[in-house]
mmCIF file of C-alpha atoms and ligand atoms in Angstrom:
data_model
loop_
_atom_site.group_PDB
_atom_site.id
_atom_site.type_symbol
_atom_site.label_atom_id
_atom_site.label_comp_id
_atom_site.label_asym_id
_atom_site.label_seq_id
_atom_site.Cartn_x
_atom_site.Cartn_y
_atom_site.Cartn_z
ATOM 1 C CA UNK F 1162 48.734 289.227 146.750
ATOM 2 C CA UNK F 1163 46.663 286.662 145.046
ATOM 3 C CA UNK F 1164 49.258 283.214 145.289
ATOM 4 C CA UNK F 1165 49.464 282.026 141.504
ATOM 5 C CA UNK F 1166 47.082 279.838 141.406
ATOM 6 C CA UNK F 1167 44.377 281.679 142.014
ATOM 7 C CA UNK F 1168 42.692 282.319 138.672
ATOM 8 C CA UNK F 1169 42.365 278.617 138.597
ATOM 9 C CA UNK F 1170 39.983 278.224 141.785
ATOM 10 C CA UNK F 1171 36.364 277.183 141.290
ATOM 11 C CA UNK F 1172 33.633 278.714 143.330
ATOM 12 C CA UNK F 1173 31.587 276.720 145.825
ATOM 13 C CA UNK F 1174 27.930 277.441 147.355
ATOM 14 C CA UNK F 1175 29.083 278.645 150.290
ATOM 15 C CA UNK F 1176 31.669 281.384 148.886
ATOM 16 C CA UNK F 1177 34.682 279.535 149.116
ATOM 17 C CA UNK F 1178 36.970 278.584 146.527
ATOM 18 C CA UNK F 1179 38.527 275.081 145.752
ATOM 19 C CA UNK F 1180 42.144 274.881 143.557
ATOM 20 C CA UNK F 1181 40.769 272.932 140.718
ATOM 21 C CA UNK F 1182 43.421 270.590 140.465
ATOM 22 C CA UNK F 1183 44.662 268.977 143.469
ATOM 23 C CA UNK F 1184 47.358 266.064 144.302
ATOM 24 C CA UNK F 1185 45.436 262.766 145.295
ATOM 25 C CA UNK F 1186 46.545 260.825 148.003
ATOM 26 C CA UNK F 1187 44.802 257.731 147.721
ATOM 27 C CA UNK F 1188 48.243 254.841 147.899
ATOM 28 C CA UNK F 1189 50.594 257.143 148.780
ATOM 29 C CA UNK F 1190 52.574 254.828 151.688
ATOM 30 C CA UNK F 1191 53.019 257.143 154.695
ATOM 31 C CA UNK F 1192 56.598 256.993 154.205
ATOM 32 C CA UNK F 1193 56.287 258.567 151.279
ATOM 33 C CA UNK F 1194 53.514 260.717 151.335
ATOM 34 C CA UNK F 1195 55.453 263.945 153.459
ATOM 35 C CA UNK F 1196 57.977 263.737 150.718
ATOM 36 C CA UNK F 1197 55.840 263.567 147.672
ATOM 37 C CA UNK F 1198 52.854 265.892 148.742
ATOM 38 C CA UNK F 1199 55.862 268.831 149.889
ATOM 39 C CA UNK F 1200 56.788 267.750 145.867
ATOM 40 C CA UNK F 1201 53.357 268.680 144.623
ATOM 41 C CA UNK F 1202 52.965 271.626 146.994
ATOM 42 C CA UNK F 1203 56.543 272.813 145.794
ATOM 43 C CA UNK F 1204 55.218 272.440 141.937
ATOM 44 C CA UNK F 1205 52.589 274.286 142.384
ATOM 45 C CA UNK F 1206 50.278 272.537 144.024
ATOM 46 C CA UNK F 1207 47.733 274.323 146.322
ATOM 47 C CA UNK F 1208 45.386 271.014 146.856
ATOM 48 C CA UNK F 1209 45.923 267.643 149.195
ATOM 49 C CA UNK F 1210 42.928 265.298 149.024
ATOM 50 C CA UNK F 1211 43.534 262.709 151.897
ATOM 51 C CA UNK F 1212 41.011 260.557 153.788
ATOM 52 C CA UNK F 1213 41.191 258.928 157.301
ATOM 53 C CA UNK F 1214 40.969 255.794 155.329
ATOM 54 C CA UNK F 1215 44.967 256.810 153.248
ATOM 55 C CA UNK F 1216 46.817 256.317 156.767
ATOM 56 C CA UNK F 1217 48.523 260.034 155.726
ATOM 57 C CA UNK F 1218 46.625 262.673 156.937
ATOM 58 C CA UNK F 1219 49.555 262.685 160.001
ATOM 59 C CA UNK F 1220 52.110 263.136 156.368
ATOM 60 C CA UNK F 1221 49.990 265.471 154.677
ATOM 61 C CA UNK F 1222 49.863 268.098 157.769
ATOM 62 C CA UNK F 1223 53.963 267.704 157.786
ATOM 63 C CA UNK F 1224 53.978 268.657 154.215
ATOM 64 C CA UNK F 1225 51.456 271.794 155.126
ATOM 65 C CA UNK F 1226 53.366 273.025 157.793
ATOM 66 C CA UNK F 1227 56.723 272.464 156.392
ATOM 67 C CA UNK F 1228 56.246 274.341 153.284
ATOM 68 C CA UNK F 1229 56.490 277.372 154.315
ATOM 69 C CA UNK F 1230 53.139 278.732 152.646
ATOM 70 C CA UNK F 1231 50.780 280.759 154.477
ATOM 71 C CA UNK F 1232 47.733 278.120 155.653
ATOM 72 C CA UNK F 1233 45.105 280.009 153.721
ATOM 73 C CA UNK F 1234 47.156 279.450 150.335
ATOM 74 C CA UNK F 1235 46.653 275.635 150.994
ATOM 75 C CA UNK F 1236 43.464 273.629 150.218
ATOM 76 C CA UNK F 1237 43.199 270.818 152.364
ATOM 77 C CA UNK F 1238 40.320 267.444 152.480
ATOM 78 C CA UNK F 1239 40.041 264.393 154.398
ATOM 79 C CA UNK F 1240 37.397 262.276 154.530
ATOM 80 C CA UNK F 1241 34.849 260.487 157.344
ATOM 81 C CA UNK F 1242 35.537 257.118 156.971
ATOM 82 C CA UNK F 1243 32.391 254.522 156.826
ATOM 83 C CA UNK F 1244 32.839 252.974 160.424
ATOM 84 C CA UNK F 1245 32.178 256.161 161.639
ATOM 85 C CA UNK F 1246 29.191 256.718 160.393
ATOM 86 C CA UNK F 1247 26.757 258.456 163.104
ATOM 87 C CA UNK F 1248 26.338 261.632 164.618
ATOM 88 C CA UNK F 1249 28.516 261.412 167.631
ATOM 89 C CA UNK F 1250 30.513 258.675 165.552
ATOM 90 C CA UNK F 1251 31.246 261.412 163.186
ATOM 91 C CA UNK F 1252 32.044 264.326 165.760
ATOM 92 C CA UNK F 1253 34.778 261.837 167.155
ATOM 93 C CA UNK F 1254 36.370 260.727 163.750
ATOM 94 C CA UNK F 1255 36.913 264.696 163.083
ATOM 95 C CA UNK F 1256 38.717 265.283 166.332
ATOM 96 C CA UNK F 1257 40.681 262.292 165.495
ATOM 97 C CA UNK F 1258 41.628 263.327 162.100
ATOM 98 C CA UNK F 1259 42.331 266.717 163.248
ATOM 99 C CA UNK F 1260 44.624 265.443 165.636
ATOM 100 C CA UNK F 1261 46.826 263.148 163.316
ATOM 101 C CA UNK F 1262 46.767 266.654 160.702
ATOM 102 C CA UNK F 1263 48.048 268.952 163.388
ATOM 103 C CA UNK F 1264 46.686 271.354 161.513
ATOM 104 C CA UNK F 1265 44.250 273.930 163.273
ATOM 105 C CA UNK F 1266 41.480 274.225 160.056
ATOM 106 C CA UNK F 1267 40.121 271.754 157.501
ATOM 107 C CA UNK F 1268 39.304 273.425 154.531
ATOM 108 C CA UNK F 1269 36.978 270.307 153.313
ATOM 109 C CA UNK F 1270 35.804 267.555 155.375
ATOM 110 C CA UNK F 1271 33.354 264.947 153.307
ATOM 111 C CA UNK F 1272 31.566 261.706 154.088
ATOM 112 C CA UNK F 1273 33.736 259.369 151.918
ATOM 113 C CA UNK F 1274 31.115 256.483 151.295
ATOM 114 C CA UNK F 1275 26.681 256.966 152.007
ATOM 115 C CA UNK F 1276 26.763 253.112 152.982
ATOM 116 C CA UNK F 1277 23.257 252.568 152.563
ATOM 117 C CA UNK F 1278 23.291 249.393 154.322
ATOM 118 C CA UNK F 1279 23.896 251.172 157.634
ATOM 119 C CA UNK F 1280 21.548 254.086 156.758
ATOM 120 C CA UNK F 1281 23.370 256.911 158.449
ATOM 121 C CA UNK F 1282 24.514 258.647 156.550
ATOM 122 C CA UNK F 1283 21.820 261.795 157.400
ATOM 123 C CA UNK F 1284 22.739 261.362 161.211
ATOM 124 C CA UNK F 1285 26.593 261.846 160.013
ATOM 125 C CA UNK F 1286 25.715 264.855 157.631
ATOM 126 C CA UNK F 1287 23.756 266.475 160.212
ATOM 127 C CA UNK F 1288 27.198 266.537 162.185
ATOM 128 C CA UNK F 1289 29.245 267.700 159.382
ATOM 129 C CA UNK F 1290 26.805 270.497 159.026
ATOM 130 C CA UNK F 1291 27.454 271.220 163.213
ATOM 131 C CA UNK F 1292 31.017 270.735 162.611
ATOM 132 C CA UNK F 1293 30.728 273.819 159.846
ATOM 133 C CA UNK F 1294 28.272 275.721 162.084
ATOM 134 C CA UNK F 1295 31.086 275.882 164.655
ATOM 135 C CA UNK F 1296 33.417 276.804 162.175
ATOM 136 C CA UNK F 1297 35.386 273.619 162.995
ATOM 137 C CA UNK F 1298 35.798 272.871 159.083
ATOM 138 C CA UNK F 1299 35.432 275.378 156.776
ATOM 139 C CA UNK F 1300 33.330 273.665 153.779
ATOM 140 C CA UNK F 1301 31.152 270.064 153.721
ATOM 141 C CA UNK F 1302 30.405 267.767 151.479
ATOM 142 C CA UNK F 1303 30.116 264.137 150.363
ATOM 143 C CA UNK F 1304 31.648 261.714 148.064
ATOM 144 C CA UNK F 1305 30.440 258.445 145.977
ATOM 145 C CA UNK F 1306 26.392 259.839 146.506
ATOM 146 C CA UNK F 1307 24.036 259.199 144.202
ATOM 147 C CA UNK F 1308 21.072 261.531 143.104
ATOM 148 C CA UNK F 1309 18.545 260.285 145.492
ATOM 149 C CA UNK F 1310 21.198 259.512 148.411
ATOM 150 C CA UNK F 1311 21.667 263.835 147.603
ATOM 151 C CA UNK F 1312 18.239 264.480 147.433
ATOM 152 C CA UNK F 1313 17.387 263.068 150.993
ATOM 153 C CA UNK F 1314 20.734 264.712 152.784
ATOM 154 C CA UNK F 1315 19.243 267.876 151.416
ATOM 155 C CA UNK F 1316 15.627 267.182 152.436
ATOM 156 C CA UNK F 1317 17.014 266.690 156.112
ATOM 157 C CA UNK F 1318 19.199 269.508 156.633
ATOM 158 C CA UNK F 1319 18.521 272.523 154.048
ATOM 159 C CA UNK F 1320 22.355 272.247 153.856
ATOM 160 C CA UNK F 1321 23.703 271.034 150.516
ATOM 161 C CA UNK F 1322 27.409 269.699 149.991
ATOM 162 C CA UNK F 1323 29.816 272.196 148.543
ATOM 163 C CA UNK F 1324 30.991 268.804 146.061
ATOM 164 C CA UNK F 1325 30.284 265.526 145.897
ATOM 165 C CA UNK F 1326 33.551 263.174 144.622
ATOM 166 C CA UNK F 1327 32.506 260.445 142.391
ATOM 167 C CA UNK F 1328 34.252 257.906 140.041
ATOM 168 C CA UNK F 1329 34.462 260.013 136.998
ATOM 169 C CA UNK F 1330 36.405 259.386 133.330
ATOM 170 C CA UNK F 1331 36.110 259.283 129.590
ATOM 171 C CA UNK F 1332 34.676 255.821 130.589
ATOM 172 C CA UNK F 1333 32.357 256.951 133.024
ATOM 173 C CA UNK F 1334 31.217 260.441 132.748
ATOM 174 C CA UNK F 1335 28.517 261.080 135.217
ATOM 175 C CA UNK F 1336 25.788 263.134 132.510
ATOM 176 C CA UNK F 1337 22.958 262.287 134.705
ATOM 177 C CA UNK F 1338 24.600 263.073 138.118
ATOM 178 C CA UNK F 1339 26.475 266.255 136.891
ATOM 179 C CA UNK F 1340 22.536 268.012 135.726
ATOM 180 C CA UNK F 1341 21.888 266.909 139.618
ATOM 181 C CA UNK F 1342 24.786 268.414 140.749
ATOM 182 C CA UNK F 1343 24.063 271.481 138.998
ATOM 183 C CA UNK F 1344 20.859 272.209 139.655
ATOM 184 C CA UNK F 1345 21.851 271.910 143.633
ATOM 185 C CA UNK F 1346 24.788 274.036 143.380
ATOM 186 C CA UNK F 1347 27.131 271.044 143.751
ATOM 187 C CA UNK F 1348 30.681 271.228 142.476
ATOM 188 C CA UNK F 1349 31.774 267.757 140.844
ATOM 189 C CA UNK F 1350 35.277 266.592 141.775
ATOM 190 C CA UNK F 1351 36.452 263.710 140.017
ATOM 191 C CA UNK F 1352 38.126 260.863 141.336
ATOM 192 C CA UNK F 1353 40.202 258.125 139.477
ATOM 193 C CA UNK F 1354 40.194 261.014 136.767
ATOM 194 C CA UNK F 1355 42.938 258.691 135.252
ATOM 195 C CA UNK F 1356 40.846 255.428 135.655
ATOM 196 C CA UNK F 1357 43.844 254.503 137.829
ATOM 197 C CA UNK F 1358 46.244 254.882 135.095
ATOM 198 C CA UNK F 1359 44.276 252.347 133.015
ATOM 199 C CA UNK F 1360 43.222 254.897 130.047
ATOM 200 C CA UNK F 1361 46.838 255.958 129.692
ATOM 201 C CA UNK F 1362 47.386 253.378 126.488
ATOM 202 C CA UNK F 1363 44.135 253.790 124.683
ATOM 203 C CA UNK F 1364 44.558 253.863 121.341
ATOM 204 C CA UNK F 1365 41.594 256.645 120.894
ATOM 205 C CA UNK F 1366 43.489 258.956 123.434
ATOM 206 C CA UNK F 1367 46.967 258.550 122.128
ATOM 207 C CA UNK F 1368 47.167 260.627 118.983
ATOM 208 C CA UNK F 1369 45.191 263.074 120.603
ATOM 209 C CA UNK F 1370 48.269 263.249 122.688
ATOM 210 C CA UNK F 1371 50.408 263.286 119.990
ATOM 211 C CA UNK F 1372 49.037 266.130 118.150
ATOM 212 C CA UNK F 1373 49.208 268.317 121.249
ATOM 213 C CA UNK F 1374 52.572 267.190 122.138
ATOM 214 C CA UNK F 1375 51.077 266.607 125.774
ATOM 215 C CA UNK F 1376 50.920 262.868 127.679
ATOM 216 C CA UNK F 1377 47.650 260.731 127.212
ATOM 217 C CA UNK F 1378 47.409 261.902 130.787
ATOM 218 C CA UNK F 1379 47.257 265.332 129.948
ATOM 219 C CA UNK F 1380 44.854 264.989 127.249
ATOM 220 C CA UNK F 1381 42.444 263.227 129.925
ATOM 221 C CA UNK F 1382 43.104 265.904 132.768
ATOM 222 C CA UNK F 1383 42.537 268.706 129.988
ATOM 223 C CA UNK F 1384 38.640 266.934 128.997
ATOM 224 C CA UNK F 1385 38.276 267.463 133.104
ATOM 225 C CA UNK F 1386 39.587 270.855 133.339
ATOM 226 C CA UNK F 1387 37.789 272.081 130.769
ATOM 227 C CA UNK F 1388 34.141 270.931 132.038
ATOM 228 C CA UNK F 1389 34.980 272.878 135.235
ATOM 229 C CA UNK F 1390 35.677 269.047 137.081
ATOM 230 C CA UNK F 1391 37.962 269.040 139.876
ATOM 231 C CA UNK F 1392 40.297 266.630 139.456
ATOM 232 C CA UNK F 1393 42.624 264.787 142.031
ATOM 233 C CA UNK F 1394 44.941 263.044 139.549
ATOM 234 C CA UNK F 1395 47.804 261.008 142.095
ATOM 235 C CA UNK F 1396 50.994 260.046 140.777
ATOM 236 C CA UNK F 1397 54.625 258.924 142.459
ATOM 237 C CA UNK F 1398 57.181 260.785 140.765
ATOM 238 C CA UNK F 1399 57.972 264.671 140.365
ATOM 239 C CA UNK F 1400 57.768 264.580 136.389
ATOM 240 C CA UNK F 1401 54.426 263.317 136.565
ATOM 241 C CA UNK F 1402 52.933 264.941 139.221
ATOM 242 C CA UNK F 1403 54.436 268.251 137.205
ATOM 243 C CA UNK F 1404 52.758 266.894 134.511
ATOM 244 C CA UNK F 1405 49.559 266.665 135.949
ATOM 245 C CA UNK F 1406 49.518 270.367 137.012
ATOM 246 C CA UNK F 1407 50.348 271.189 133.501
ATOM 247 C CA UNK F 1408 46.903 270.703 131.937
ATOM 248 C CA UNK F 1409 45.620 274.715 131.341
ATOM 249 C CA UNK F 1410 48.083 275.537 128.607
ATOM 250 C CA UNK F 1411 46.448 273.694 125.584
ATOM 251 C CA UNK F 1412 42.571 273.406 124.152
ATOM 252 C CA UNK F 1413 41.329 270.367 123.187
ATOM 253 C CA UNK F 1414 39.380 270.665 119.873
ATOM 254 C CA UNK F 1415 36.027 269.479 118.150
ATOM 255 C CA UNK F 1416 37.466 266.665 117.089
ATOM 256 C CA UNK F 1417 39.215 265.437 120.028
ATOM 257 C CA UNK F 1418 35.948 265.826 122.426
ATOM 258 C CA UNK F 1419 33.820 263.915 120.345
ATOM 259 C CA UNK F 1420 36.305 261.266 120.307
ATOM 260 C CA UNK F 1421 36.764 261.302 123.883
ATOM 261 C CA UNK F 1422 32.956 260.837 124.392
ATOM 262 C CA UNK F 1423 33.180 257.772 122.113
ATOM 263 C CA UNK F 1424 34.970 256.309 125.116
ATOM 264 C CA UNK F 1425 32.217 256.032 127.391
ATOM 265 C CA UNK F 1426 31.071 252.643 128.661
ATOM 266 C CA UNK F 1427 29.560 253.202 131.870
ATOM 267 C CA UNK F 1428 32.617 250.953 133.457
ATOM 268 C CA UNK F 1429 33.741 251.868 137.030
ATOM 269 C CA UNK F 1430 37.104 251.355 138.275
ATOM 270 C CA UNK F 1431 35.666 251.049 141.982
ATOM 271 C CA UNK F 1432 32.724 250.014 143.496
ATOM 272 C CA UNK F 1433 29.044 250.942 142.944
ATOM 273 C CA UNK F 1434 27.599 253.516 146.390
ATOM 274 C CA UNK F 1435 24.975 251.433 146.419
ATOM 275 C CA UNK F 1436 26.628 248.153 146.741
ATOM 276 C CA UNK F 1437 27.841 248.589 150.037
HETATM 277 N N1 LIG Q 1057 36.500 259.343 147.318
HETATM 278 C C1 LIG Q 1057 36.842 258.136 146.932
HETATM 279 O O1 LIG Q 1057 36.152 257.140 147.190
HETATM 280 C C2 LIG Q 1057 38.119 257.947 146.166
HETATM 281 C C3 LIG Q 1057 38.420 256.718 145.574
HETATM 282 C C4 LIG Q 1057 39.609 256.590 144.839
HETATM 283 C C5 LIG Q 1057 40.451 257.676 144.730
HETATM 284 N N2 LIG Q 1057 40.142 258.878 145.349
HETATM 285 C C6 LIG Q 1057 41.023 260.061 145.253
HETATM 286 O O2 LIG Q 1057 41.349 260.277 143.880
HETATM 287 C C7 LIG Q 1057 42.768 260.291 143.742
HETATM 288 C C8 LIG Q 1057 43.171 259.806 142.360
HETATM 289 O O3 LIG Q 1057 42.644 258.540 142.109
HETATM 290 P P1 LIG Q 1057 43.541 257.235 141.865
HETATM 291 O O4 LIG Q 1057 44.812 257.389 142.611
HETATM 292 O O5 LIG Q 1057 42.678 256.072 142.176
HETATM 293 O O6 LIG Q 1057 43.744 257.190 140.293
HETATM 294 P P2 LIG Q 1057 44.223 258.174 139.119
HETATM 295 O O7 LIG Q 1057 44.666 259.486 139.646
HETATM 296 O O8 LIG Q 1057 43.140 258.127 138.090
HETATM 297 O O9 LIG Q 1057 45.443 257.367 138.520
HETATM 298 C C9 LIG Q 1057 46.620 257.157 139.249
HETATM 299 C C10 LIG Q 1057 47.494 256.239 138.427
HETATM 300 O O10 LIG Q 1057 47.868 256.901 137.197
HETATM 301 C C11 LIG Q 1057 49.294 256.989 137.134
HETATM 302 N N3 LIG Q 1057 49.642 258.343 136.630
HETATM 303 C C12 LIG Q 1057 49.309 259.516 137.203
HETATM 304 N N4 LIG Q 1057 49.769 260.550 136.464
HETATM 305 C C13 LIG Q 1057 50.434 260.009 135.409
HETATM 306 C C14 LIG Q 1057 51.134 260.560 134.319
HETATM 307 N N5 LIG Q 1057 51.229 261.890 134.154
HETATM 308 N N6 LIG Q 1057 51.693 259.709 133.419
HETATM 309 C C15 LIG Q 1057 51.577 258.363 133.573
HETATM 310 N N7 LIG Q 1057 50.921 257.779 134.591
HETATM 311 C C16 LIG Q 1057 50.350 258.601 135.525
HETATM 312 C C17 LIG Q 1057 49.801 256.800 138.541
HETATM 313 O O11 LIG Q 1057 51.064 256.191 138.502
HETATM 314 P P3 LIG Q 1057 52.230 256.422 139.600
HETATM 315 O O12 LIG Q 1057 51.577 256.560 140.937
HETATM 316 O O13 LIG Q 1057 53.049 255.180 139.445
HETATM 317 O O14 LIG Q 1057 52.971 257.667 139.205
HETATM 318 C C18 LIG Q 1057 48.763 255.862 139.135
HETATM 319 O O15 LIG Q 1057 49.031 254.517 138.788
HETATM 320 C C19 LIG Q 1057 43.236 259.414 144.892
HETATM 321 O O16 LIG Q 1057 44.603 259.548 145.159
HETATM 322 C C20 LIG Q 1057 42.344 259.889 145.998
HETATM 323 O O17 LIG Q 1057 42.801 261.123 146.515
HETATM 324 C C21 LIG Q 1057 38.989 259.011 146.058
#
């Protein structure tokens, strides 16, 4: 029987599915991270998105095999952190993340930064697309690339990434990247989908919540949902991270789109990929 989330995955290339809204782990301390991603998986959740880089991959696997759910009803993605950049580099850091998961599949594995600066970054792809060869992790792909850092991945291998995660929000909404994206077959997750929390008292966004009766958070998850975005939205208590799941029961109008899009300013919360 189909677990009831499932109208609500979104297709990738490779004929997988990813639960479009997942529970980010980015800050969760380790001692709290079992606790609060059993919450999420509890609420409804079918979707961790944790990194090497988190320091709660080791929680996140607890929370997986503690809940009681059937492995295949649970998305899970970590992330190849940039010191492990390389081919062999990048064969070891999934064996290592692996081991902290205790898990026995990866349903997403992506490189977390290109780092141009140590120009890589095809070498490590090249191993993610092994590491999916040998069905070692069932889907690949990348987060924070640009266009052209896409383009030459693709060039290399033939292999595209399922997604690429980027910084995306009412203030920065990725036009240009998502026409890439689409045109490749590339799913676009968002991350910071909140802006860290920092859109939550805008004055636009706020009577747009009112008039739904929904949080400003809400409103913003709803502009993602409904532009087929995954979203990672993280939050520390059970009323929120409820709240976050809560996002397909109301329609944002005319109105409140075009107001939305006023909001864009091109402003990042986090670093540009090509900075590093
Ligand atoms: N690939 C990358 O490079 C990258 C970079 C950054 C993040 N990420 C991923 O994206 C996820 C989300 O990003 P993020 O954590 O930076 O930011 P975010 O999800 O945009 O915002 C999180 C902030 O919003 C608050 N919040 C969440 N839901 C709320 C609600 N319903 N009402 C009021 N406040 C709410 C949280 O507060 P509380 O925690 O206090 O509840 C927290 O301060 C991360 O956890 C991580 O998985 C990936």
């Amino acid at each position: 029987m189909p677990h009831p989330l499932h109208a609500l995955l979104i297709a990738l290339h490779d004929g997988r599915g990813i639960p479009q809204v997942g529970y980010g782990m980015y800050k969760v301390p380790a001692a709290d991270a079992a606790r609060l991603a059993r919450t999420a998986i509890d609420l409804g959740y079918r979707h961790l998105d944790t990194a090497a880089l988190y320091g709660n991959e080791a929680e996140a696997g607890l929370a997986v095999r503690e809940s009681g759910l059937p492995r295949e009803e649970l998305f899970v993605t970590s992330k190849l952190w940039n010191d492990d950049h390389g081919y062999d580099e990048a064969l070891r850091a999934f064996d290592a993340s692996m081991a902290r998961f205790g898990l026995d599949r990866l349903d997403l594995f992506l490189i977390h930064w290109p780092v141009p600066s140590q120009d890589r970054y095809v070498d490590t792809w090249r191993a993610l697309v092994r590491l999916r060869d040998e069905g070692r992790v069932a889907s690949i792909g990348v987060s924070n690339f640009h266009a052209h850092h896409l383009r030459r991945i693709i060039d290399a291998t033939g292999v595209a990434p399922v997604v690429n995660q980027v910084e995306l929000h009412p203030w920065l909404p990725q036009r240009e990247l998502r026409v890439f994206h689409k045109a490749a077959g590339i799913r676009t997750e968002a991350w910071s989908p909140l802006a860290r929390g920092r859109l939550l008292d805008d004055p636009v966004l706020e009577p747009i919540a009112a008039k739904h009766g929904r949080s400003v958070a809400q409103v913003v998850l709803a502009w993602h949902v409904a532009q087929g975005t995954i979203v990672i939205p993280k939050a520390s208590s059970a009323e929120r991270i409820a709240q976050n799941l809560d996002v397909f029961s109301f329609e944002l109008d005319e109105a409140d789109v075009a107001a939305i899009a006023s909001l864009e300013t091109g402003e990042r919360t986090g670093r540009d990929p090509d900075g590093d």
